[in-house]
XYZ file of C-alpha atoms in Angstrom:
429
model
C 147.481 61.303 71.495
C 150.741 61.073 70.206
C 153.346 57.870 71.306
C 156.637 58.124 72.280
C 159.239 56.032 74.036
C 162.047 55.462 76.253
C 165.566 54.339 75.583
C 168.486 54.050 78.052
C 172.069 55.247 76.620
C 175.387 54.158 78.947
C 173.845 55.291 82.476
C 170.821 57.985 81.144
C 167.546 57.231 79.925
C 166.278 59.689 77.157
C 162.729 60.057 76.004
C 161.757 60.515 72.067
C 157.958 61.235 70.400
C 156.852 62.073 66.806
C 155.982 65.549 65.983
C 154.863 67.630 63.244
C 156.776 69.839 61.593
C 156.173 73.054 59.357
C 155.808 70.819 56.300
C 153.529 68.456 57.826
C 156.137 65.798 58.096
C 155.963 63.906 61.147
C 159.609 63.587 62.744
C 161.145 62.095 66.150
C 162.486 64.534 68.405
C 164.650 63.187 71.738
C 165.378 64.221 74.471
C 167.647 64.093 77.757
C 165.652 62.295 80.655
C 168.197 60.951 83.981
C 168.986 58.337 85.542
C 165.743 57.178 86.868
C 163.582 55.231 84.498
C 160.318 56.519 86.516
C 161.611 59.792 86.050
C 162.160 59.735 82.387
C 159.059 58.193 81.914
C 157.035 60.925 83.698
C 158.945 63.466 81.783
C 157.177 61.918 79.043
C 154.210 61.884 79.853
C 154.230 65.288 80.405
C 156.002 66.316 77.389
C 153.487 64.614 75.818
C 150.627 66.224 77.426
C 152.269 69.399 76.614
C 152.368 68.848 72.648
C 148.785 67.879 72.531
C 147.133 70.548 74.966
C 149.411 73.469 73.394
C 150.763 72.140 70.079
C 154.770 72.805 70.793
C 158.062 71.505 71.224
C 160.370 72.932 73.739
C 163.423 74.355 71.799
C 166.541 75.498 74.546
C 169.095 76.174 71.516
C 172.510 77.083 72.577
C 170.757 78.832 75.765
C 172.668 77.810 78.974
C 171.742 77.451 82.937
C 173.568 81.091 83.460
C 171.394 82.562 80.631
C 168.305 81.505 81.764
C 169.300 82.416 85.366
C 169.596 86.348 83.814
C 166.284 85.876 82.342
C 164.539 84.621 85.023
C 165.776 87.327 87.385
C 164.791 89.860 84.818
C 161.225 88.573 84.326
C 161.105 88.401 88.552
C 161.963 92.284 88.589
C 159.636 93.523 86.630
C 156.816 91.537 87.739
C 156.533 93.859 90.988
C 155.339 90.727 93.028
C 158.586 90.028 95.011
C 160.212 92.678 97.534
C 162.985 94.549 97.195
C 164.760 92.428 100.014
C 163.662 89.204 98.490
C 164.589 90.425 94.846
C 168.373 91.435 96.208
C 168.084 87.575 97.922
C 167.561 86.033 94.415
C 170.173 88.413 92.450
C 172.960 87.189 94.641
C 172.257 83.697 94.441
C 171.973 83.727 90.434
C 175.512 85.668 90.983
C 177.244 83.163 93.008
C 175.205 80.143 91.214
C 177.126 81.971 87.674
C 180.280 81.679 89.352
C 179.889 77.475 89.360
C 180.397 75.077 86.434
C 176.832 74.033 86.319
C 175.714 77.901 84.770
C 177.657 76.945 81.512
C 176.132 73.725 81.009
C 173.931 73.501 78.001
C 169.985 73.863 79.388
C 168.888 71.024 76.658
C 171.306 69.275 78.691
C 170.881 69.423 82.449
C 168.804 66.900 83.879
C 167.121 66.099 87.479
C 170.727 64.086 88.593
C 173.170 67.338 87.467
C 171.013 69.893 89.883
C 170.772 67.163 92.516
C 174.660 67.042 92.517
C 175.232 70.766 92.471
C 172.844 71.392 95.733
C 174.482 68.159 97.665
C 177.617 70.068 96.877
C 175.957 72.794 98.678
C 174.475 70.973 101.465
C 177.497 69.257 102.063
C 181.030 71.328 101.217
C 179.778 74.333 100.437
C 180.645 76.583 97.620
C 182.771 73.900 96.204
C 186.067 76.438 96.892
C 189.334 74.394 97.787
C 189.645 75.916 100.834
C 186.211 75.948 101.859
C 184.727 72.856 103.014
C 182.032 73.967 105.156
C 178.245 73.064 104.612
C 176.328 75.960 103.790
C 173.360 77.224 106.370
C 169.913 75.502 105.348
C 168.236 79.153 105.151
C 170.992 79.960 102.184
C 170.403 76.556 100.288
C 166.826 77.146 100.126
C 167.427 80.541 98.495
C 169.453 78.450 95.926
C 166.669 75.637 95.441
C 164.043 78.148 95.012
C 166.079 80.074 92.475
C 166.631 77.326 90.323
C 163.018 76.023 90.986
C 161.966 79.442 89.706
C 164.392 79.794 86.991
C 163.419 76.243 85.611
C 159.708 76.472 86.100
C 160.476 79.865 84.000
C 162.006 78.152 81.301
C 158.884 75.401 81.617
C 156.470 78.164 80.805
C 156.575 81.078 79.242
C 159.401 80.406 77.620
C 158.863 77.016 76.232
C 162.515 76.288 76.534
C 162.395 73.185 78.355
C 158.941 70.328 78.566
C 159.374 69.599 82.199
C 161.067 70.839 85.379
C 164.245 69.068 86.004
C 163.855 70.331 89.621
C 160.446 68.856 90.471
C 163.094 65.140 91.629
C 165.620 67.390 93.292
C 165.424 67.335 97.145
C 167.170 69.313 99.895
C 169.571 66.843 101.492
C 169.582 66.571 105.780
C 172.874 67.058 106.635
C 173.186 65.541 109.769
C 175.678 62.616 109.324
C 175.734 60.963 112.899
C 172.840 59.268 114.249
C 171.282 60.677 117.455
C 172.539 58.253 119.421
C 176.092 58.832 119.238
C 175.815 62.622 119.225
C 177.581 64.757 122.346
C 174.858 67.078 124.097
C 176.217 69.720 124.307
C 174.898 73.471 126.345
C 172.400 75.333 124.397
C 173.723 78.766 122.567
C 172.739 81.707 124.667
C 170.051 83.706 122.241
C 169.811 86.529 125.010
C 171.422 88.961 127.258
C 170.990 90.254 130.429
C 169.669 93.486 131.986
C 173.427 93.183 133.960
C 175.498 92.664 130.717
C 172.667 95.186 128.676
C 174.320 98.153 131.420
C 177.870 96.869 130.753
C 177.342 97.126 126.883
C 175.948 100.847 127.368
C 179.288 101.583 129.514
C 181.685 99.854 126.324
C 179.676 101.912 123.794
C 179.655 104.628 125.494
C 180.332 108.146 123.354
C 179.742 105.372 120.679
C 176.879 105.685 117.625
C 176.562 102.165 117.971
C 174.897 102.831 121.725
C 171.665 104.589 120.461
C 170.616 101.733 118.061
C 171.578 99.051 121.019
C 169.424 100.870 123.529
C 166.332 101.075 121.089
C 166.638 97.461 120.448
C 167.098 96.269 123.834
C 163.880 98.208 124.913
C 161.733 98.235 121.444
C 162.807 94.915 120.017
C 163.288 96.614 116.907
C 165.207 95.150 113.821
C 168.441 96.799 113.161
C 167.571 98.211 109.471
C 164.361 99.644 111.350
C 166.253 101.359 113.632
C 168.563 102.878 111.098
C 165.621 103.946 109.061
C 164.209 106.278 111.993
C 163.324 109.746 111.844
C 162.678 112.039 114.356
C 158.963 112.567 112.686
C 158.676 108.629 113.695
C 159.290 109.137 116.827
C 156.208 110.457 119.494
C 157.829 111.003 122.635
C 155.108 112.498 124.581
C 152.454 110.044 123.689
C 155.481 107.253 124.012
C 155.468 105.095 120.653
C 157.011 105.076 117.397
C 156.217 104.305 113.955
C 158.214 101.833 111.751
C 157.229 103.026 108.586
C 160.344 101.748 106.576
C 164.137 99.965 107.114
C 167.855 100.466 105.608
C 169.853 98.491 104.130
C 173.234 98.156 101.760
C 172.241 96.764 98.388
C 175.368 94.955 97.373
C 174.304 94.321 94.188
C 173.458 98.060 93.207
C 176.210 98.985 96.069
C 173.994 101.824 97.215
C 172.198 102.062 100.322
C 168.461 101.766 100.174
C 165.599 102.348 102.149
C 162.033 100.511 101.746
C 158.939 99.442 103.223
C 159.515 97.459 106.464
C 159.501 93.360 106.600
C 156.283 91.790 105.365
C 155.508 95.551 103.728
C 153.360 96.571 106.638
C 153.791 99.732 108.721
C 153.333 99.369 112.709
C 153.373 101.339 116.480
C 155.911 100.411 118.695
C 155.085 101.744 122.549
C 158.342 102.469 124.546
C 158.505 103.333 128.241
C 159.992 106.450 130.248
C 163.492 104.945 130.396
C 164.172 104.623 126.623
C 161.947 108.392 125.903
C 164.222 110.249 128.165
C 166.991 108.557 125.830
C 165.616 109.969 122.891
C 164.864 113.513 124.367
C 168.331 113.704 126.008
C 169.628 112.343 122.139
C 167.244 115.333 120.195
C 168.904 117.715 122.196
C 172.842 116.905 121.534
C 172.109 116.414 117.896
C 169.783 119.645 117.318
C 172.768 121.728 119.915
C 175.812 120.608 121.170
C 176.926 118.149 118.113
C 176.654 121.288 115.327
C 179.230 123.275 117.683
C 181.446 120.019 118.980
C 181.821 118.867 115.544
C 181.002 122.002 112.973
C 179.578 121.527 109.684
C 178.121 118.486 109.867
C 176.473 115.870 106.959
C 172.627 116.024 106.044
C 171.104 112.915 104.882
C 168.854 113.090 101.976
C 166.866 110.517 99.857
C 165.676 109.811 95.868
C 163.440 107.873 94.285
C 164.314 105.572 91.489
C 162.153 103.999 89.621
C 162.886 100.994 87.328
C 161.949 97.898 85.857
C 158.226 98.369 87.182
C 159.758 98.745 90.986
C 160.607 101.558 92.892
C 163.125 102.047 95.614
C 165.093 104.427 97.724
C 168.471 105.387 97.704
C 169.959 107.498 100.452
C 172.616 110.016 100.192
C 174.610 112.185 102.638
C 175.592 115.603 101.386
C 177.613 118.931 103.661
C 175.694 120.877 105.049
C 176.613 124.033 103.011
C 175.854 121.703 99.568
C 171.919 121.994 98.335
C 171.256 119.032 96.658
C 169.018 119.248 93.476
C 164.826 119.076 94.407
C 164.759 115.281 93.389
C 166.761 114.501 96.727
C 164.281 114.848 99.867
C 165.450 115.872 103.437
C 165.630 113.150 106.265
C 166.401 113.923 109.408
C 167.607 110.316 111.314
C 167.555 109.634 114.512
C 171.046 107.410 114.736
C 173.564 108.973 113.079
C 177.753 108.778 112.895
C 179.251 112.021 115.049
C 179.846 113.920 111.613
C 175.744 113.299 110.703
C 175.510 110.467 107.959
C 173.436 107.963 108.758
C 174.199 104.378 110.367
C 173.859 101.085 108.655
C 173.117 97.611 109.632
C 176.695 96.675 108.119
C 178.177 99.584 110.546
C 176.147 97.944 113.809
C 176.804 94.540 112.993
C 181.133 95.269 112.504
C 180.859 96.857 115.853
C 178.696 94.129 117.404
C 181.803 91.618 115.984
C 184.505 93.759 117.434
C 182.386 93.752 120.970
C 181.972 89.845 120.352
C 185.593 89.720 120.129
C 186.492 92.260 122.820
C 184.171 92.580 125.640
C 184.711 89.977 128.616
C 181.158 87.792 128.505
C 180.110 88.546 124.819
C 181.332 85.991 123.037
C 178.753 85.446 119.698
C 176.898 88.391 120.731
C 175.133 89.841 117.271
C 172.951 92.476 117.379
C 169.356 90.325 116.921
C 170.048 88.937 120.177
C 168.551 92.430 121.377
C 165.817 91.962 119.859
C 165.232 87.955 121.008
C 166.359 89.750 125.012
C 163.309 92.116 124.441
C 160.685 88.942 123.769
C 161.944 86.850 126.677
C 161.810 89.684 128.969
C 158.061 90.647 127.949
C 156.730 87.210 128.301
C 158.541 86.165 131.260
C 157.127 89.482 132.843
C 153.267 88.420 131.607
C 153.216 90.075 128.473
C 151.153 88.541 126.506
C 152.319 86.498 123.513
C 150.054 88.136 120.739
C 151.184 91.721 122.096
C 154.692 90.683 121.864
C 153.221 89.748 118.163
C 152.016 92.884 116.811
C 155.248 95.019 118.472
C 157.590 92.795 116.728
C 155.968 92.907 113.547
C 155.789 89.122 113.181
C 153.293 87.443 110.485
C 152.448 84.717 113.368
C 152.319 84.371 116.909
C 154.335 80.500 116.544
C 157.163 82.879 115.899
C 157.242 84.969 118.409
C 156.954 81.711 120.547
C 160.003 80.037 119.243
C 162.137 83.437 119.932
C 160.925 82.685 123.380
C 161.970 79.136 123.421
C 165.430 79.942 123.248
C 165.132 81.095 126.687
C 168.452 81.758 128.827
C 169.849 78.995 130.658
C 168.958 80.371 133.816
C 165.193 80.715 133.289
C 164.814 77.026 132.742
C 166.728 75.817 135.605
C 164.166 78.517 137.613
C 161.435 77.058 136.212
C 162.409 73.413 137.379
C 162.813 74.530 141.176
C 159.629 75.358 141.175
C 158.743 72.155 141.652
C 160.430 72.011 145.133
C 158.195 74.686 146.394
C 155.113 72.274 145.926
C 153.428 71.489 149.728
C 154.955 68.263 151.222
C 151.886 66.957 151.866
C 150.566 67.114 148.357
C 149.878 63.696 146.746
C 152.150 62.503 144.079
């Protein structure tokens, strides 16, 4: 097996080993390592390992972090194994990861200490902007480490750009900077609503689009691209469930909206009691009568498929109703729709779930997923059982419809408590 060494240059240790060229010649290639000795050394070692098992030497060129970034994604799309959600995920973090310094860096270059740098930045003022100082959520710098874990492991092999992953040494900094101790405890966030404020929402949003969707969620649990993504063939009123076959959403990197399989790609039945079915029936009846002659000519909303890079997808499209689209666009017929017909969006819900955060006495933070976390506290506090909350949430595990619970309301713990004053007196402590 081939030798190599280690040499330390002002404050970074590089790495060197002899190689063979196309003439036979044996020559010493270097190359970047970081500021860890250990680390350089294990970058090495595999380097090493890599020469003798597959007989190259990784050769980066002029390539640089936002190139291989554009590869990466590439490769990712046409692979088929990610989801379209997860795919749009990855697409906007390469785009606002392209927007920083670090994507015209040099990728022979970058080294374990330059991505550790660029995700504290992250973890700790945000996008770096001079006006924006705030942390960014842990959820959105885990879509950035696994980007650049992807991209780099990408560049690893196939590519055979780069001998090792720089971001095997880069961790995801905690971000708490005051020790428990000195913290102020302060009154949980209120995760729920109740069935009080749920009437007072219905009288705001009354006459409203916005009030359909609310009411589903409040008494399915439903997500809110779910509920956009409902048709009337979904919905079985006389046998009292639904089927989520599919959800909605606004693609901003294609800036179309889309519809696709449902979260975790797996179709389910929803079952829905008398109040929220004589919703729907009194809802079939306005939109198949008395909207078409309150309102006239009113939008149809079709949808196409588009095929590309190995993945397919669905983009919807709302046309007159005296315009025939061409036979590649397929009829829908939704079950929340705007007054004129088009169909509603998640980004249409959530600016009117804002406006009602900002305007209705009581609502302060409300968003429109704390509909669907009311829905699980009310099912299990009324003896539903946990793994039937499960499956009509469409959660992968049970531990997370437990958590949802967790967040209880205020008012449920404090019950809970007192019932420890109802014990017998004469019961033995």
């Amino acid at each position: 097996m081939s030798k190599g060494s280690i040499r330390q240059k002002g404050n970074k240790w590089y790495y060197r080993f002899y190689v063979e060229n196309e003439s036979g010649q044996h020559i010493q290639k270097e190359f970047a390592g970081s500021k860890s000795k250990r680390e350089t050394e294990a970058m090495l070692r595999h380097a090493l390992e890599e020469y003798e098992n597959h007989n190259y030497v990784p050769s980066a060129g002029n390539m640089t972090v936002g190139q291989l970034l554009d590869l990466w994604i590439e490769d990712v799309t046409k692979s088929g194994v990610k989801s379209n959600g997860t795919i749009m995920l990855y697409q906007n973090t390469v785009n606002r990861i392209k927007t920083h310094p670090i994507s015209q860096r040099k990728l022979k270059t970058v080294s374990s200490d330059h991505l550790q740098n660029y995700l504290d930045e992250l973890c700790f003022r945000g996008n770096g902007e001079e006006n924006n100082c705030k942390s960014l959520a842990a959820s959105t710098i885990r879509a950035y480490k696994a980007v650049l874990q992807g991209a780099f492991k990408f560049a690893v092999f196939p590519k055979k750009l780069l001998s090792c992953n720089p971001m095997e040494y880069v961790v995801q900094r905690d971000t708490q900077t005051a020790p428990v101790l000195f913290q102020t405890c302060t009154e949980e966030k209120k995760n729920t609503i109740t069935h009080s404020q749920f009437k007072k929402l219905c009288k705001y949003l009354k006459d409203h689009p916005t009030l359909l969707p609310v009411q589903i969620a409040y008494y399915t649990g439903l997500r809110v691209g779910e509920i956009c993504a409902l048709t009337w063939e979904d919905i079985h009123l006389d046998e009292g469930y639904l089927l989520i076959q599919r959800t909605i959403y606004y693609n901003n990197v294609t800036h179309h909206i889309e519809m696709n399989a449902p979260k975790g790609n797996k179709c389910r039945i929803v079952d829905f009691g008398n109040t929220l079915a004589n919703i729907l029936r009194e809802t079939r009846k306005k939109q198949f009568a008395e909207n078409n002659s309150r309102f006239g000519a009113k939008y149809h909303n079709y949808y196409r498929v588009i095929s590309k890079s190995n993945r397919k997808h669905y983009e919807i499209y709302s046309f007159p109703a005296d315009q025939q689209p061409s036979d590649e666009f397929q009829l829908l017929h939704f079950v929340c729709c705007k007054h004129n017909g088009t169909c509603l969006t998640p980004d249409y819900i959530g600016y009117k779930c804002r406006k009602i955060s900002r305007e209705l006495d009581g609502f302060s933070g409300f968003h429109f997923h704390m509909l669907r976390h009311t829905f699980t506290s009310n099912l299990i506090q009324n003896g539903a059982s946990p793994k039937e909350v499960q499956e009509l949430l469409g959660h992968s595990d049970v531990k997370l419809t437990m958590n949802i619970y967790a967040h209880s309301t205020r008012e449920a713990k404090r019950a809970s408590v007192k019932l420890l004053d109802e014990l017998p007196a004469d019961q033995p402590i």
